[in-house]
CSV table of C-alpha atoms in Angstrom, one decimal:
chain,number,residue,atom,x,y,z
A,287,LEU,CA,4.8,-9.7,19.2
A,288,ALA,CA,1.3,-8.2,18.7
A,289,MET,CA,2.2,-7.0,15.3
A,290,TRP,CA,3.9,-10.3,14.4
A,291,PHE,CA,0.6,-12.0,14.7
A,292,PHE,CA,-0.8,-10.1,11.7
A,293,THR,CA,2.2,-10.4,9.5
A,294,GLY,CA,1.6,-12.6,6.5
A,295,ILE,CA,-2.0,-11.5,5.6
A,296,GLU,CA,-0.5,-9.4,2.8
A,297,ALA,CA,1.1,-12.6,1.4
A,298,LEU,CA,-2.3,-13.5,-0.1
A,299,ASN,CA,-2.1,-10.7,-2.7
A,300,PRO,CA,0.9,-12.1,-4.7
A,301,LEU,CA,-1.0,-15.4,-5.0
A,302,CYS,CA,-3.6,-14.0,-7.4
A,303,ASN,CA,-2.0,-15.8,-10.3
A,304,GLU,CA,-2.4,-19.1,-8.5
A,305,ILE,CA,-6.1,-18.8,-7.9
A,306,ASP,CA,-9.0,-19.2,-10.4
A,307,THR,CA,-11.2,-16.5,-9.0
A,308,PRO,CA,-8.9,-14.1,-7.1
A,309,ARG,CA,-11.3,-11.2,-7.0
A,310,HIS,CA,-13.6,-13.2,-4.8
A,311,THR,CA,-11.2,-15.6,-3.1
A,312,ILE,CA,-8.5,-13.1,-2.0
A,313,PRO,CA,-10.8,-10.6,-0.2
A,314,ARG,CA,-12.6,-13.4,1.6
A,315,GLY,CA,-9.3,-15.0,2.6
A,316,GLN,CA,-8.0,-11.7,4.0
A,317,VAL,CA,-11.1,-11.0,6.0
A,318,SER,CA,-11.2,-14.6,7.3
A,319,SER,CA,-7.5,-14.4,8.2
A,320,MET,CA,-7.9,-11.1,10.1
A,321,LEU,CA,-10.9,-12.5,12.1
A,322,THR,CA,-9.1,-15.7,12.9
A,323,ILE,CA,-5.8,-14.0,13.9
A,324,PHE,CA,-7.7,-11.5,16.0
A,325,VAL,CA,-9.4,-14.2,18.0
A,326,SER,CA,-6.2,-16.3,18.2
A,327,SER,CA,-4.1,-13.4,19.3
A,328,ILE,CA,-6.4,-12.6,22.2
A,329,ALA,CA,-6.4,-16.3,23.3
A,330,VAL,CA,-2.6,-16.5,23.0
A,331,TYR,CA,-2.2,-13.4,25.0
A,332,LEU,CA,-4.5,-14.5,27.8
A,333,THR,CA,-2.8,-17.9,27.9
A,334,THR,CA,0.8,-16.7,27.9
A,335,ILE,CA,0.4,-14.1,30.7
A,336,SER,CA,-1.0,-16.8,32.9
A,337,LEU,CA,2.1,-19.0,32.5
A,338,PRO,CA,5.7,-18.6,33.4
A,339,PRO,CA,7.8,-16.5,32.9
A,340,GLY,CA,4.9,-14.0,33.3
A,341,ILE,CA,3.9,-10.8,31.7
A,342,THR,CA,7.0,-8.9,32.7
A,343,ALA,CA,9.4,-11.1,30.7
A,344,LEU,CA,7.0,-11.9,27.9
A,345,ALA,CA,8.2,-9.1,25.7
A,346,SER,CA,11.7,-10.7,25.4
A,347,VAL,CA,10.5,-14.2,24.9
A,348,MET,CA,10.4,-15.5,21.3
A,349,THR,CA,8.7,-18.8,22.0
A,350,VAL,CA,5.8,-17.8,24.3
A,351,PHE,CA,4.4,-21.3,24.8
A,352,ASN,CA,7.6,-22.8,26.3
A,353,GLY,CA,6.5,-22.0,29.8
A,354,GLY,CA,3.3,-23.9,29.4
A,355,TYR,CA,4.9,-26.8,27.5
A,356,SER,CA,7.6,-27.1,30.2
A,357,GLN,CA,4.9,-27.5,32.9
A,358,LEU,CA,2.8,-29.8,30.8
A,359,PHE,CA,5.7,-32.0,29.8
A,360,PRO,CA,8.6,-32.3,32.3
A,361,THR,CA,11.3,-31.0,29.9
A,362,LEU,CA,13.6,-28.1,29.4
A,363,ALA,CA,12.6,-25.0,27.6
A,364,THR,CA,14.9,-25.7,24.7
A,365,ASN,CA,13.2,-29.1,24.1
A,366,ALA,CA,9.8,-27.5,24.5
A,367,THR,CA,10.6,-25.3,21.5
A,368,LEU,CA,10.3,-28.3,19.3
A,369,LEU,CA,6.6,-28.4,20.0
A,370,SER,CA,6.2,-25.0,18.5
A,371,LEU,CA,8.0,-25.9,15.3
A,372,PRO,CA,5.0,-27.6,13.5
A,373,ALA,CA,3.0,-24.3,13.6
A,374,ILE,CA,6.0,-22.4,12.2
A,375,TYR,CA,6.7,-24.9,9.4
A,376,SER,CA,3.0,-24.9,8.5
A,377,GLY,CA,3.2,-21.3,7.4
A,378,ALA,CA,6.5,-21.6,5.6
A,379,PRO,CA,5.2,-23.0,2.3
A,380,GLY,CA,2.7,-20.2,1.8
A,381,LEU,CA,5.3,-17.5,2.7
A,382,LEU,CA,7.8,-19.1,0.4
A,383,LEU,CA,5.4,-19.2,-2.5
A,384,SER,CA,4.3,-15.6,-2.0
A,385,GLY,CA,7.9,-14.5,-1.7
A,386,GLY,CA,8.9,-16.4,-4.8
A,387,ASN,CA,6.1,-14.7,-6.8
A,388,ILE,CA,7.4,-11.3,-5.6
A,389,ILE,CA,11.0,-12.2,-6.6
A,390,ALA,CA,9.7,-13.4,-10.0
A,391,SER,CA,7.8,-10.1,-10.5
A,392,LEU,CA,11.0,-8.2,-9.7
A,393,ALA,CA,12.8,-10.4,-12.2
A,394,ASP,CA,10.1,-9.7,-14.8
A,395,SER,CA,10.9,-6.0,-14.5
A,396,LYS,CA,14.7,-6.8,-14.6
A,397,LEU,CA,15.3,-5.2,-11.2
A,398,ILE,CA,17.1,-8.4,-10.3
A,399,PRO,CA,18.6,-11.1,-12.6
A,400,HIS,CA,16.0,-11.9,-15.3
A,401,ALA,CA,16.7,-15.7,-15.0
A,402,LEU,CA,14.7,-15.8,-11.7
A,403,ARG,CA,11.5,-15.2,-13.6
A,404,CYS,CA,11.4,-18.8,-15.0
A,405,ARG,CA,8.4,-20.8,-13.9
A,406,HIS,CA,7.5,-24.5,-13.9
A,407,PRO,CA,6.1,-25.5,-17.3
A,408,ILE,CA,3.2,-27.4,-15.8
A,409,TYR,CA,2.4,-25.9,-12.4
A,410,GLY,CA,3.5,-22.3,-13.2
A,411,THR,CA,5.3,-21.9,-9.9
A,412,ALA,CA,8.4,-19.7,-9.8
A,413,THR,CA,10.8,-22.5,-9.0
A,414,ARG,CA,14.1,-20.6,-9.2
A,415,ALA,CA,12.7,-17.7,-7.1
A,416,ILE,CA,11.4,-20.2,-4.4
A,417,LEU,CA,14.8,-21.9,-4.3
A,418,VAL,CA,16.5,-18.5,-3.7
A,419,MET,CA,14.0,-17.8,-1.0
A,420,SER,CA,14.7,-21.1,0.7
A,421,LEU,CA,18.5,-20.6,0.5
A,422,PHE,CA,18.2,-17.2,2.0
A,423,SER,CA,16.0,-18.5,4.8
A,424,PHE,CA,18.6,-21.1,5.7
A,425,LEU,CA,21.3,-18.5,5.7
A,426,VAL,CA,19.2,-16.4,8.2
A,427,CYS,CA,18.9,-19.5,10.4
A,428,PHE,CA,22.6,-20.0,10.5
A,429,LEU,CA,23.1,-16.3,11.3
A,430,VAL,CA,20.7,-16.6,14.2
A,431,TYR,CA,22.3,-19.7,15.5
A,432,TYR,CA,25.9,-18.5,15.4
A,433,ILE,CA,25.6,-14.8,16.1
A,434,PRO,CA,24.6,-13.8,19.7
A,435,ASN,CA,21.3,-11.8,20.0
A,436,ALA,CA,20.9,-12.0,16.2
A,437,ASP,CA,17.4,-13.4,16.6
A,438,THR,CA,16.1,-10.3,18.5
A,439,ASP,CA,17.9,-7.9,16.2
A,440,LEU,CA,16.6,-9.5,13.0
A,441,PHE,CA,13.1,-9.7,14.5
A,442,ASN,CA,13.1,-6.0,15.3
A,443,LEU,CA,14.6,-5.2,11.9
A,444,SER,CA,12.0,-7.3,10.1
A,445,MET,CA,9.2,-5.7,12.0
A,446,LEU,CA,10.6,-2.2,11.2
A,447,PHE,CA,10.8,-3.0,7.5
A,448,ALA,CA,7.2,-4.3,7.7
A,449,THR,CA,5.9,-1.1,9.2
A,450,MET,CA,7.6,0.8,6.3
A,451,ALA,CA,6.1,-1.6,3.7
A,452,TYR,CA,2.6,-1.5,5.2
A,453,THR,CA,2.7,2.3,5.5
A,454,SER,CA,3.8,2.6,1.8
A,455,GLN,CA,0.9,0.4,0.8
A,456,CYS,CA,-1.5,2.6,2.7
A,457,ILE,CA,-0.1,5.7,1.1
A,458,GLY,CA,-0.4,4.1,-2.3
A,459,TYR,CA,-4.0,3.1,-1.6
A,460,VAL,CA,-4.9,6.7,-0.6
A,461,PHE,CA,-3.1,8.1,-3.7
A,462,LEU,CA,-4.9,5.8,-6.1
A,463,LYS,CA,-8.2,6.4,-4.3
A,464,ARG,CA,-7.8,10.2,-4.6
A,465,ARG,CA,-6.1,10.4,-8.0
A,466,TYR,CA,-7.9,7.7,-10.0
A,467,ARG,CA,-11.5,7.8,-8.7
A,468,THR,CA,-13.0,6.7,-12.0
A,469,MET,CA,-10.8,3.5,-12.2
A,470,GLU,CA,-12.8,0.3,-12.1
A,471,ARG,CA,-12.1,-1.7,-8.9
A,472,THR,CA,-13.1,-5.2,-8.3
A,473,PHE,CA,-12.9,-4.9,-4.5
A,474,HIS,CA,-13.8,-1.9,-2.4
A,475,SER,CA,-12.5,-1.5,1.1
A,476,PRO,CA,-15.3,-1.1,3.6
A,477,PHE,CA,-13.2,1.3,5.6
A,478,GLY,CA,-11.8,3.5,2.8
A,479,VAL,CA,-9.3,6.3,3.3
A,480,PRO,CA,-10.1,6.6,7.1
A,481,GLY,CA,-9.2,3.0,7.5
A,482,ALA,CA,-5.9,3.5,5.7
A,483,ALA,CA,-5.2,6.6,7.8
A,484,PHE,CA,-5.9,4.6,11.0
A,485,ALA,CA,-3.6,1.8,9.8
A,486,MET,CA,-0.8,4.2,9.2
A,487,VAL,CA,-1.1,5.6,12.7
A,488,VAL,CA,-0.9,2.0,14.1
A,489,PHE,CA,2.2,1.2,12.0
A,490,ALA,CA,3.8,4.5,13.1
A,491,MET,CA,3.2,3.6,16.7
A,492,CYS,CA,4.7,0.2,16.1
A,493,ALA,CA,7.8,1.8,14.5
A,494,ILE,CA,8.2,4.1,17.5
A,495,SER,CA,7.9,1.2,19.9
A,496,ILE,CA,10.6,-0.7,18.0
A,497,LEU,CA,13.0,2.3,17.8
A,498,GLY,CA,12.4,3.7,21.3
A,499,PHE,CA,11.5,0.9,23.6
A,500,GLN,CA,13.4,-2.2,22.6
A,501,GLY,CA,16.8,-1.7,24.2
A,502,VAL,CA,19.9,-0.6,22.4
A,503,ILE,CA,18.9,0.7,18.9
A,504,GLY,CA,22.4,1.6,17.6
A,505,PRO,CA,23.0,-1.7,15.7
A,506,LEU,CA,19.4,-1.7,14.5
A,507,LEU,CA,19.7,1.8,13.0
A,508,ALA,CA,23.1,1.0,11.5
A,509,THR,CA,21.7,-2.1,9.8
A,510,LEU,CA,18.6,-0.3,8.6
A,511,THR,CA,20.7,2.5,7.2
A,512,SER,CA,23.1,0.1,5.5
A,513,VAL,CA,20.4,-1.9,3.9
A,514,LEU,CA,18.6,1.2,2.6
A,515,VAL,CA,21.8,2.8,1.3
A,516,GLY,CA,22.9,-0.4,-0.3
A,517,LEU,CA,19.5,-1.0,-2.1
A,518,SER,CA,19.4,2.7,-3.2
A,519,LEU,CA,22.9,2.4,-4.7
A,520,TYR,CA,22.1,-0.9,-6.4
A,521,TYR,CA,19.0,0.6,-8.0
A,522,HIS,CA,20.6,3.8,-9.3
A,523,THR,CA,23.8,2.2,-10.5
A,524,ILE,CA,22.6,-1.1,-11.9
A,525,ALA,CA,18.8,-1.8,-11.9
A,526,LYS,CA,17.5,1.6,-13.1
A,527,SER,CA,19.3,1.4,-16.5
A,528,GLN,CA,17.8,-2.0,-17.3
A,529,GLN,CA,14.4,-1.7,-15.7
A,530,THR,CA,11.5,-2.6,-17.9
A,531,ILE,CA,7.7,-2.8,-17.5
A,532,SER,CA,6.4,-6.4,-17.0
A,533,ASP,CA,3.2,-7.7,-18.5
A,534,ASP,CA,1.3,-7.4,-15.2
A,535,GLU,CA,2.5,-3.8,-14.8
A,536,ARG,CA,1.6,-3.0,-18.4
A,537,LYS,CA,-2.0,-4.2,-17.7
A,538,ILE,CA,-2.3,-2.0,-14.6
A,539,LEU,CA,-0.7,1.0,-16.3
A,540,PHE,CA,-3.1,0.6,-19.2
A,541,PHE,CA,-6.1,1.0,-16.9
A,542,VAL,CA,-4.3,4.0,-15.3
A,543,HIS,CA,-3.8,5.5,-18.7
A,544,ILE,CA,-7.4,5.1,-19.5
A,545,ALA,CA,-8.4,6.6,-16.2
A,546,ASN,CA,-6.0,9.6,-16.8
A,547,HIS,CA,-7.5,10.1,-20.3
A,548,ASN,CA,-11.1,10.0,-19.0
A,549,GLU,CA,-10.2,12.4,-16.2
A,550,ALA,CA,-8.4,14.8,-18.6
A,551,LYS,CA,-11.4,14.6,-21.0
A,552,ARG,CA,-13.8,15.4,-18.2
A,553,LYS,CA,-11.8,18.4,-17.0
A,554,ARG,CA,-11.4,19.6,-20.6
A,555,ASN,CA,-15.2,19.4,-21.2
A,556,HIS,CA,-15.9,21.0,-17.9
A,557,GLY,CA,-13.4,23.8,-18.8
A,558,GLN,CA,-15.0,24.3,-22.2
A,559,GLN,CA,-18.5,24.5,-20.7
A,560,GLY,CA,-17.2,26.9,-18.1
A,561,TYR,CA,-15.7,29.1,-20.9
A,562,VAL,CA,-19.0,29.1,-22.8
A,563,LYS,CA,-20.9,30.0,-19.7
A,564,LYS,CA,-18.6,32.9,-19.1
A,565,CYS,CA,-19.0,34.2,-22.6
A,566,LEU,CA,-22.8,34.0,-22.5
A,567,HIS,CA,-22.8,35.7,-19.1
A,568,SER,CA,-20.5,38.4,-20.4
A,569,VAL,CA,-22.7,39.0,-23.5
A,570,LEU,CA,-25.9,39.0,-21.5
A,571,SER,CA,-24.4,41.4,-19.0
A,572,THR,CA,-23.4,43.8,-21.7
A,573,VAL,CA,-26.8,43.7,-23.4
A,574,PHE,CA,-28.6,44.1,-20.2
A,575,SER,CA,-26.5,47.0,-19.0
A,576,GLY,CA,-26.8,48.7,-22.4
A,577,TYR,CA,-30.6,48.3,-22.3
A,578,LYS,CA,-30.7,49.6,-18.8
A,579,SER,CA,-28.6,52.7,-19.6
A,580,SER,CA,-30.6,53.6,-22.7
A,581,GLY,CA,-33.9,53.2,-20.8
A,582,GLY,CA,-32.7,55.5,-18.1
A,583,ALA,CA,-31.8,58.2,-20.6
A,584,THR,CA,-35.3,58.3,-22.1
A,585,THR,CA,-37.1,58.5,-18.8
A,586,ASN,CA,-34.9,60.6,-16.6
A,587,GLN,CA,-33.3,63.1,-19.0
A,588,THR,CA,-34.9,65.9,-21.1
A,589,THR,CA,-33.7,66.7,-24.6
A,590,ALA,CA,-33.1,70.4,-25.4
A,591,ILE,CA,-35.0,71.5,-28.6
A,592,ALA,CA,-33.8,74.6,-30.5
A,593,PRO,CA,-36.5,77.4,-30.8
A,594,HIS,CA,-38.0,78.3,-34.2
A,595,GLU,CA,-36.8,81.4,-36.0
A,596,SER,CA,-40.3,83.0,-35.7
A,597,ASP,CA,-40.3,82.6,-32.0
A,598,LEU,CA,-37.1,84.6,-31.5
A,599,PRO,CA,-37.6,88.2,-30.3
A,600,LYS,CA,-37.4,90.8,-33.0
A,601,THR,CA,-34.6,93.4,-32.8
């Protein structure tokens, strides 16, 4: 549940096209969200451990405020869940809009049906993608309602996929930070690569806690493997042959190409300068060694002179 508090902050990134000044608004929103959630999570934790069913059973409870609502209002726990729904529904539009933009981006690259990329002619929202997200969400609700223990399994599966996605983003950040150092960036992380490394450690610990300390993991691993295998087969058999580069990806790759060109040019110039330095060093070394050897011959060696004929003894 601690990790669940912070899920959704990354949903701000796909909303860049919906904002006039994303380079200023998105970072401020992310920092504000992190601070707000940090304070709220501590308050929720301190509140819930003080209410029934207590800290021992808190890990298996999905609606943590039911104990307090049941005492505050004389009602059953199932009815108390209704009081938690407004907070859940308040976050649904933002997540649907963000998810719709992700689906539209995948459709732009033709990884999924291209028809899902269509947007509203006035507001620019991905209407078809949002509709697909809504239908899928309702399908998940029915699965949770009719299948026993599906809520816990889907929750653990979602958190496990989240750890994989967040770790991949951190790896991508480190790669871009190391590989394309000269690329212009509109926002610089105050924590840099050490912050990404720390985040990967946290996500790895979350994944270990899900796989090792959440009861029976057989169905979870089977579902995870099935999803990964299914997506891999879909990509290699269908999507890979029709995949294209979207306009947004082309813009990003253009800057990457410029960064690669500048980096290659810098290395080439550095290599040429190094070659010239080596040549000059070799020439100077040869001249200096020759001068030194010739000077040593005139000072340390004597030259034999043949005697004149008159100086030879007479026979």
